mmCIF file with all atom_site columns, C-alpha atoms in Angstrom:
data_model
loop_
_atom_site.group_PDB
_atom_site.id
_atom_site.type_symbol
_atom_site.label_atom_id
_atom_site.label_alt_id
_atom_site.label_comp_id
_atom_site.label_asym_id
_atom_site.label_entity_id
_atom_site.label_seq_id
_atom_site.pdbx_PDB_ins_code
_atom_site.Cartn_x
_atom_site.Cartn_y
_atom_site.Cartn_z
_atom_site.occupancy
_atom_site.B_iso_or_equiv
_atom_site.pdbx_formal_charge
_atom_site.auth_seq_id
_atom_site.auth_comp_id
_atom_site.auth_asym_id
_atom_site.auth_atom_id
_atom_site.pdbx_PDB_model_num
ATOM 1   C CA . MET A 1 1   ? 56.573 67.585  98.046  1.00 0.00 ? 10  MET A CA 1
ATOM 2   C CA . THR A 1 2   ? 53.199 68.504  99.373  1.00 0.00 ? 11  THR A CA 1
ATOM 3   C CA . GLN A 1 3   ? 51.375 71.575  98.114  1.00 0.00 ? 12  GLN A CA 1
ATOM 4   C CA . PRO A 1 4   ? 47.914 73.108  98.437  1.00 0.00 ? 13  PRO A CA 1
ATOM 5   C CA . LYS A 1 5   ? 45.277 72.362  95.753  1.00 0.00 ? 14  LYS A CA 1
ATOM 6   C CA . VAL A 1 6   ? 44.535 75.916  95.997  1.00 0.00 ? 15  VAL A CA 1
ATOM 7   C CA . VAL A 1 7   ? 45.813 79.110  97.700  1.00 0.00 ? 16  VAL A CA 1
ATOM 8   C CA . ILE A 1 8   ? 43.063 81.546  98.631  1.00 0.00 ? 17  ILE A CA 1
ATOM 9   C CA . ILE A 1 9   ? 43.892 85.392  98.653  1.00 0.00 ? 18  ILE A CA 1
ATOM 10  C CA . GLY A 1 10  ? 41.900 88.729  98.995  1.00 0.00 ? 19  GLY A CA 1
ATOM 11  C CA . PRO A 1 11  ? 41.280 91.636  101.309 1.00 0.00 ? 20  PRO A CA 1
ATOM 12  C CA . PRO A 1 12  ? 39.410 91.515  104.585 1.00 0.00 ? 21  PRO A CA 1
ATOM 13  C CA . GLY A 1 13  ? 35.685 90.679  103.982 1.00 0.00 ? 22  GLY A CA 1
ATOM 14  C CA . SER A 1 14  ? 36.127 88.935  100.962 1.00 0.00 ? 23  SER A CA 1
ATOM 15  C CA . GLY A 1 15  ? 35.171 85.700  102.216 1.00 0.00 ? 24  GLY A CA 1
ATOM 16  C CA . LYS A 1 16  ? 38.528 83.720  102.251 1.00 0.00 ? 25  LYS A CA 1
ATOM 17  C CA . THR A 1 17  ? 37.568 81.552  105.444 1.00 0.00 ? 26  THR A CA 1
ATOM 18  C CA . THR A 1 18  ? 33.718 81.082  104.306 1.00 0.00 ? 27  THR A CA 1
ATOM 19  C CA . VAL A 1 19  ? 34.539 80.249  100.876 1.00 0.00 ? 28  VAL A CA 1
ATOM 20  C CA . GLY A 1 20  ? 37.772 78.506  101.502 1.00 0.00 ? 29  GLY A CA 1
ATOM 21  C CA . LYS A 1 21  ? 35.977 76.212  104.103 1.00 0.00 ? 30  LYS A CA 1
ATOM 22  C CA . ALA A 1 22  ? 33.039 75.384  101.338 1.00 0.00 ? 31  ALA A CA 1
ATOM 23  C CA . LEU A 1 23  ? 35.749 74.749  98.545  1.00 0.00 ? 32  LEU A CA 1
ATOM 24  C CA . ALA A 1 24  ? 37.788 72.317  100.868 1.00 0.00 ? 33  ALA A CA 1
ATOM 25  C CA . ASP A 1 25  ? 34.533 70.471  101.341 1.00 0.00 ? 34  ASP A CA 1
ATOM 26  C CA . ARG A 1 26  ? 33.590 70.425  97.573  1.00 0.00 ? 35  ARG A CA 1
ATOM 27  C CA . LEU A 1 27  ? 36.992 69.069  97.018  1.00 0.00 ? 36  LEU A CA 1
ATOM 28  C CA . ALA A 1 28  ? 37.061 66.748  99.832  1.00 0.00 ? 37  ALA A CA 1
ATOM 29  C CA . VAL A 1 29  ? 40.269 68.099  101.227 1.00 0.00 ? 38  VAL A CA 1
ATOM 30  C CA . GLY A 1 30  ? 41.338 69.881  104.384 1.00 0.00 ? 39  GLY A CA 1
ATOM 31  C CA . PHE A 1 31  ? 41.137 73.522  105.100 1.00 0.00 ? 40  PHE A CA 1
ATOM 32  C CA . ARG A 1 32  ? 44.149 75.818  106.487 1.00 0.00 ? 41  ARG A CA 1
ATOM 33  C CA . ASP A 1 33  ? 44.212 79.455  107.512 1.00 0.00 ? 42  ASP A CA 1
ATOM 34  C CA . THR A 1 34  ? 47.723 81.029  108.104 1.00 0.00 ? 43  THR A CA 1
ATOM 35  C CA . ASP A 1 35  ? 46.143 83.662  110.450 1.00 0.00 ? 44  ASP A CA 1
ATOM 36  C CA . THR A 1 36  ? 44.906 80.815  112.658 1.00 0.00 ? 45  THR A CA 1
ATOM 37  C CA . ASP A 1 37  ? 48.454 79.240  112.325 1.00 0.00 ? 46  ASP A CA 1
ATOM 38  C CA . VAL A 1 38  ? 49.753 82.747  113.337 1.00 0.00 ? 47  VAL A CA 1
ATOM 39  C CA . GLU A 1 39  ? 47.713 82.916  116.460 1.00 0.00 ? 48  GLU A CA 1
ATOM 40  C CA . THR A 1 40  ? 48.778 79.302  117.514 1.00 0.00 ? 49  THR A CA 1
ATOM 41  C CA . VAL A 1 41  ? 52.294 79.931  117.117 1.00 0.00 ? 50  VAL A CA 1
ATOM 42  C CA . ALA A 1 42  ? 51.921 83.151  119.133 1.00 0.00 ? 51  ALA A CA 1
ATOM 43  C CA . GLY A 1 43  ? 49.695 82.168  121.542 1.00 0.00 ? 52  GLY A CA 1
ATOM 44  C CA . LYS A 1 44  ? 47.195 84.903  121.254 1.00 0.00 ? 53  LYS A CA 1
ATOM 45  C CA . PRO A 1 45  ? 45.028 86.630  118.697 1.00 0.00 ? 54  PRO A CA 1
ATOM 46  C CA . ILE A 1 46  ? 46.282 88.727  115.849 1.00 0.00 ? 55  ILE A CA 1
ATOM 47  C CA . GLY A 1 47  ? 45.002 92.158  117.409 1.00 0.00 ? 56  GLY A CA 1
ATOM 48  C CA . GLU A 1 48  ? 47.030 91.356  120.456 1.00 0.00 ? 57  GLU A CA 1
ATOM 49  C CA . ILE A 1 49  ? 50.057 90.737  118.377 1.00 0.00 ? 58  ILE A CA 1
ATOM 50  C CA . PHE A 1 50  ? 50.068 93.999  116.828 1.00 0.00 ? 59  PHE A CA 1
ATOM 51  C CA . ILE A 1 51  ? 49.333 95.794  120.250 1.00 0.00 ? 60  ILE A CA 1
ATOM 52  C CA . ASP A 1 52  ? 52.071 93.696  122.110 1.00 0.00 ? 61  ASP A CA 1
ATOM 53  C CA . ASP A 1 53  ? 54.622 93.121  119.464 1.00 0.00 ? 62  ASP A CA 1
ATOM 54  C CA . GLY A 1 54  ? 53.961 95.441  116.562 1.00 0.00 ? 63  GLY A CA 1
ATOM 55  C CA . GLU A 1 55  ? 53.122 94.828  112.797 1.00 0.00 ? 64  GLU A CA 1
ATOM 56  C CA . SER A 1 56  ? 56.284 93.973  111.878 1.00 0.00 ? 65  SER A CA 1
ATOM 57  C CA . HIS A 1 57  ? 56.611 91.057  114.256 1.00 0.00 ? 66  HIS A CA 1
ATOM 58  C CA . PHE A 1 58  ? 53.268 89.952  112.944 1.00 0.00 ? 67  PHE A CA 1
ATOM 59  C CA . ARG A 1 59  ? 54.128 89.909  109.618 1.00 0.00 ? 68  ARG A CA 1
ATOM 60  C CA . ALA A 1 60  ? 57.407 87.943  110.069 1.00 0.00 ? 69  ALA A CA 1
ATOM 61  C CA . LEU A 1 61  ? 55.200 85.283  111.660 1.00 0.00 ? 70  LEU A CA 1
ATOM 62  C CA . GLU A 1 62  ? 52.675 85.418  108.849 1.00 0.00 ? 71  GLU A CA 1
ATOM 63  C CA . ARG A 1 63  ? 55.666 84.806  106.255 1.00 0.00 ? 72  ARG A CA 1
ATOM 64  C CA . ALA A 1 64  ? 56.877 81.872  108.514 1.00 0.00 ? 73  ALA A CA 1
ATOM 65  C CA . ALA A 1 65  ? 53.440 80.542  108.540 1.00 0.00 ? 74  ALA A CA 1
ATOM 66  C CA . VAL A 1 66  ? 52.495 80.825  104.909 1.00 0.00 ? 75  VAL A CA 1
ATOM 67  C CA . ALA A 1 67  ? 55.992 79.354  103.775 1.00 0.00 ? 76  ALA A CA 1
ATOM 68  C CA . LYS A 1 68  ? 55.564 76.563  106.149 1.00 0.00 ? 77  LYS A CA 1
ATOM 69  C CA . ALA A 1 69  ? 51.653 75.848  104.919 1.00 0.00 ? 78  ALA A CA 1
ATOM 70  C CA . LEU A 1 70  ? 52.694 76.223  101.324 1.00 0.00 ? 79  LEU A CA 1
ATOM 71  C CA . THR A 1 71  ? 55.038 73.067  101.602 1.00 0.00 ? 80  THR A CA 1
ATOM 72  C CA . GLU A 1 72  ? 53.036 70.805  104.127 1.00 0.00 ? 81  GLU A CA 1
ATOM 73  C CA . HIS A 1 73  ? 49.184 71.419  103.415 1.00 0.00 ? 82  HIS A CA 1
ATOM 74  C CA . ASP A 1 74  ? 47.523 69.628  100.392 1.00 0.00 ? 83  ASP A CA 1
ATOM 75  C CA . GLY A 1 75  ? 44.347 71.334  100.975 1.00 0.00 ? 84  GLY A CA 1
ATOM 76  C CA . VAL A 1 76  ? 42.725 74.589  100.556 1.00 0.00 ? 85  VAL A CA 1
ATOM 77  C CA . LEU A 1 77  ? 44.768 77.185  101.962 1.00 0.00 ? 86  LEU A CA 1
ATOM 78  C CA . ALA A 1 78  ? 43.491 80.719  103.044 1.00 0.00 ? 87  ALA A CA 1
ATOM 79  C CA . LEU A 1 79  ? 46.156 83.705  103.415 1.00 0.00 ? 88  LEU A CA 1
ATOM 80  C CA . GLY A 1 80  ? 45.848 86.566  105.579 1.00 0.00 ? 89  GLY A CA 1
ATOM 81  C CA . GLY A 1 81  ? 44.933 89.738  103.596 1.00 0.00 ? 90  GLY A CA 1
ATOM 82  C CA . GLY A 1 82  ? 48.164 91.400  103.869 1.00 0.00 ? 91  GLY A CA 1
ATOM 83  C CA . ALA A 1 83  ? 50.449 88.300  103.539 1.00 0.00 ? 92  ALA A CA 1
ATOM 84  C CA . ILE A 1 84  ? 50.691 89.312  99.640  1.00 0.00 ? 93  ILE A CA 1
ATOM 85  C CA . LEU A 1 85  ? 52.708 92.438  100.762 1.00 0.00 ? 94  LEU A CA 1
ATOM 86  C CA . ALA A 1 86  ? 55.857 90.349  101.394 1.00 0.00 ? 95  ALA A CA 1
ATOM 87  C CA . LEU A 1 87  ? 57.866 89.725  98.113  1.00 0.00 ? 96  LEU A CA 1
ATOM 88  C CA . GLU A 1 88  ? 59.171 86.161  99.426  1.00 0.00 ? 97  GLU A CA 1
ATOM 89  C CA . THR A 1 89  ? 55.473 85.247  99.738  1.00 0.00 ? 98  THR A CA 1
ATOM 90  C CA . ARG A 1 90  ? 54.648 86.190  96.595  1.00 0.00 ? 99  ARG A CA 1
ATOM 91  C CA . GLU A 1 91  ? 57.707 84.346  95.005  1.00 0.00 ? 100 GLU A CA 1
ATOM 92  C CA . LEU A 1 92  ? 56.451 81.406  97.012  1.00 0.00 ? 101 LEU A CA 1
ATOM 93  C CA . LEU A 1 93  ? 53.168 81.488  95.311  1.00 0.00 ? 102 LEU A CA 1
ATOM 94  C CA . ALA A 1 94  ? 54.487 81.119  91.686  1.00 0.00 ? 103 ALA A CA 1
ATOM 95  C CA . GLY A 1 95  ? 53.164 77.950  90.179  1.00 0.00 ? 104 GLY A CA 1
ATOM 96  C CA . HIS A 1 96  ? 50.509 77.555  92.582  1.00 0.00 ? 105 HIS A CA 1
ATOM 97  C CA . THR A 1 97  ? 46.602 78.104  91.985  1.00 0.00 ? 106 THR A CA 1
ATOM 98  C CA . VAL A 1 98  ? 45.507 81.066  93.271  1.00 0.00 ? 107 VAL A CA 1
ATOM 99  C CA . VAL A 1 99  ? 42.251 82.181  93.828  1.00 0.00 ? 108 VAL A CA 1
ATOM 100 C CA . TYR A 1 100 ? 41.590 85.931  94.274  1.00 0.00 ? 109 TYR A CA 1
ATOM 101 C CA . LEU A 1 101 ? 38.141 86.712  95.774  1.00 0.00 ? 110 LEU A CA 1
ATOM 102 C CA . GLU A 1 102 ? 37.293 90.161  94.646  1.00 0.00 ? 111 GLU A CA 1
ATOM 103 C CA . VAL A 1 103 ? 34.965 92.293  96.687  1.00 0.00 ? 112 VAL A CA 1
ATOM 104 C CA . GLY A 1 104 ? 33.571 95.739  96.608  1.00 0.00 ? 113 GLY A CA 1
ATOM 105 C CA . LEU A 1 105 ? 33.836 98.126  99.486  1.00 0.00 ? 114 LEU A CA 1
ATOM 106 C CA . SER A 1 106 ? 30.353 98.128  100.528 1.00 0.00 ? 115 SER A CA 1
ATOM 107 C CA . ASP A 1 107 ? 30.270 94.372  100.946 1.00 0.00 ? 116 ASP A CA 1
ATOM 108 C CA . ALA A 1 108 ? 33.509 93.920  102.485 1.00 0.00 ? 117 ALA A CA 1
ATOM 109 C CA . MET A 1 109 ? 32.226 96.490  105.203 1.00 0.00 ? 118 MET A CA 1
ATOM 110 C CA . LYS A 1 110 ? 28.879 94.606  105.561 1.00 0.00 ? 119 LYS A CA 1
ATOM 111 C CA . ARG A 1 111 ? 30.824 91.320  106.378 1.00 0.00 ? 120 ARG A CA 1
ATOM 112 C CA . ILE A 1 112 ? 33.499 92.785  108.607 1.00 0.00 ? 121 ILE A CA 1
ATOM 113 C CA . GLY A 1 113 ? 31.502 95.283  110.463 1.00 0.00 ? 122 GLY A CA 1
ATOM 114 C CA . LEU A 1 114 ? 32.699 98.186  112.576 1.00 0.00 ? 123 LEU A CA 1
ATOM 115 C CA . GLY A 1 115 ? 33.369 96.522  115.849 1.00 0.00 ? 124 GLY A CA 1
ATOM 116 C CA . ALA A 1 116 ? 35.693 93.580  114.391 1.00 0.00 ? 125 ALA A CA 1
ATOM 117 C CA . ALA A 1 117 ? 39.245 93.168  115.957 1.00 0.00 ? 126 ALA A CA 1
ATOM 118 C CA . ARG A 1 118 ? 41.141 93.961  112.823 1.00 0.00 ? 127 ARG A CA 1
ATOM 119 C CA . PRO A 1 119 ? 44.284 95.843  113.726 1.00 0.00 ? 128 PRO A CA 1
ATOM 120 C CA . LEU A 1 120 ? 44.711 97.834  110.315 1.00 0.00 ? 129 LEU A CA 1
ATOM 121 C CA . LEU A 1 121 ? 41.013 99.070  110.477 1.00 0.00 ? 130 LEU A CA 1
ATOM 122 C CA . VAL A 1 122 ? 40.826 100.507 114.091 1.00 0.00 ? 131 VAL A CA 1
ATOM 123 C CA . LEU A 1 123 ? 40.812 104.379 113.035 1.00 0.00 ? 132 LEU A CA 1
ATOM 124 C CA . ASN A 1 124 ? 37.995 105.020 110.317 1.00 0.00 ? 133 ASN A CA 1
ATOM 125 C CA . PRO A 1 125 ? 37.493 101.305 109.190 1.00 0.00 ? 134 PRO A CA 1
ATOM 126 C CA . ARG A 1 126 ? 35.938 102.180 105.833 1.00 0.00 ? 135 ARG A CA 1
ATOM 127 C CA . SER A 1 127 ? 38.523 104.648 104.641 1.00 0.00 ? 136 SER A CA 1
ATOM 128 C CA . GLN A 1 128 ? 41.258 102.178 105.856 1.00 0.00 ? 137 GLN A CA 1
ATOM 129 C CA . LEU A 1 129 ? 39.650 99.547  104.085 1.00 0.00 ? 138 LEU A CA 1
ATOM 130 C CA . ARG A 1 130 ? 39.357 101.226 100.916 1.00 0.00 ? 139 ARG A CA 1
ATOM 131 C CA . LYS A 1 131 ? 42.966 102.391 101.070 1.00 0.00 ? 140 LYS A CA 1
ATOM 132 C CA . LEU A 1 132 ? 44.024 98.795  101.747 1.00 0.00 ? 141 LEU A CA 1
ATOM 133 C CA . MET A 1 133 ? 42.085 97.650  99.134  1.00 0.00 ? 142 MET A CA 1
ATOM 134 C CA . GLU A 1 134 ? 43.468 99.886  96.448  1.00 0.00 ? 143 GLU A CA 1
ATOM 135 C CA . GLU A 1 135 ? 46.698 99.496  97.539  1.00 0.00 ? 144 GLU A CA 1
ATOM 136 C CA . ARG A 1 136 ? 46.662 95.784  97.316  1.00 0.00 ? 145 ARG A CA 1
ATOM 137 C CA . ARG A 1 137 ? 44.385 94.988  94.275  1.00 0.00 ? 146 ARG A CA 1
ATOM 138 C CA . PRO A 1 138 ? 47.280 94.932  91.682  1.00 0.00 ? 147 PRO A CA 1
ATOM 139 C CA . ILE A 1 139 ? 49.216 92.783  93.788  1.00 0.00 ? 148 ILE A CA 1
ATOM 140 C CA . TYR A 1 140 ? 46.265 90.405  94.172  1.00 0.00 ? 149 TYR A CA 1
ATOM 141 C CA . GLU A 1 141 ? 45.207 90.635  90.369  1.00 0.00 ? 150 GLU A CA 1
ATOM 142 C CA . GLY A 1 142 ? 48.921 89.677  89.838  1.00 0.00 ? 151 GLY A CA 1
ATOM 143 C CA . LEU A 1 143 ? 49.066 86.779  91.444  1.00 0.00 ? 152 LEU A CA 1
ATOM 144 C CA . ALA A 1 144 ? 45.621 85.231  90.871  1.00 0.00 ? 153 ALA A CA 1
ATOM 145 C CA . THR A 1 145 ? 45.188 82.352  88.274  1.00 0.00 ? 154 THR A CA 1
ATOM 146 C CA . ILE A 1 146 ? 41.431 82.575  89.083  1.00 0.00 ? 155 ILE A CA 1
ATOM 147 C CA . THR A 1 147 ? 39.513 85.557  90.094  1.00 0.00 ? 156 THR A CA 1
ATOM 148 C CA . ALA A 1 148 ? 36.003 85.420  91.469  1.00 0.00 ? 157 ALA A CA 1
ATOM 149 C CA . VAL A 1 149 ? 33.977 88.251  92.399  1.00 0.00 ? 158 VAL A CA 1
ATOM 150 C CA . THR A 1 150 ? 31.985 87.689  95.855  1.00 0.00 ? 159 THR A CA 1
ATOM 151 C CA . ASP A 1 151 ? 29.758 90.845  96.167  1.00 0.00 ? 160 ASP A CA 1
ATOM 152 C CA . GLY A 1 152 ? 26.113 89.580  96.779  1.00 0.00 ? 161 GLY A CA 1
ATOM 153 C CA . ARG A 1 153 ? 26.782 86.076  96.092  1.00 0.00 ? 162 ARG A CA 1
ATOM 154 C CA . ASP A 1 154 ? 26.200 82.653  97.730  1.00 0.00 ? 163 ASP A CA 1
ATOM 155 C CA . PRO A 1 155 ? 29.507 80.888  98.809  1.00 0.00 ? 164 PRO A CA 1
ATOM 156 C CA . ALA A 1 156 ? 28.182 77.775  97.240  1.00 0.00 ? 165 ALA A CA 1
ATOM 157 C CA . ASP A 1 157 ? 27.945 79.669  93.939  1.00 0.00 ? 166 ASP A CA 1
ATOM 158 C CA . ILE A 1 158 ? 31.274 81.119  94.258  1.00 0.00 ? 167 ILE A CA 1
ATOM 159 C CA . VAL A 1 159 ? 33.028 77.695  94.885  1.00 0.00 ? 168 VAL A CA 1
ATOM 160 C CA . GLU A 1 160 ? 31.466 76.294  91.530  1.00 0.00 ? 169 GLU A CA 1
ATOM 161 C CA . GLU A 1 161 ? 32.594 79.217  89.580  1.00 0.00 ? 170 GLU A CA 1
ATOM 162 C CA . ILE A 1 162 ? 36.484 78.353  91.106  1.00 0.00 ? 171 ILE A CA 1
ATOM 163 C CA . VAL A 1 163 ? 35.958 74.477  90.378  1.00 0.00 ? 172 VAL A CA 1
ATOM 164 C CA . LYS A 1 164 ? 34.963 74.966  86.927  1.00 0.00 ? 173 LYS A CA 1
ATOM 165 C CA . GLU A 1 165 ? 38.212 77.187  86.144  1.00 0.00 ? 174 GLU A CA 1
ATOM 166 C CA . PHE A 1 166 ? 40.409 74.702  87.850  1.00 0.00 ? 175 PHE A CA 1
ATOM 167 C CA . PRO A 1 167 ? 43.409 73.976  85.645  1.00 0.00 ? 176 PRO A CA 1
#
């Protein structure tokens, strides 16, 4: 069975896509993002899925995208920030090398910006992001086999740290 070399998790603004692509380059493997998979299947951006179909429909698409990617992708796989909320997704991650990109609120806000199309952060983005990060942190930490703090760091440095900690 095919499985990813590494799965990257973390809150919005932690650098999952940026670090994931750099890590994939470093390991000479492909990069895949389940948010992109969801958008491809739905035929529209995530923000529109939330507006048109609701969060529960998005989460169902997300669970399916993660399950599929975990069985057919052999490179670096980045999950959407909330993918880890689903118990079935957490169970599927068992036995995988999971990298949690930890980020502080101020760095995450700088990376996301206030105008970004992030449906869960529409009203009072800073407060919403803080709440999201606090709620999800224990789950991220529990799933992680490797944790890398991304605050104020260059993606290349983070990649080197991750590669050094590979099992």
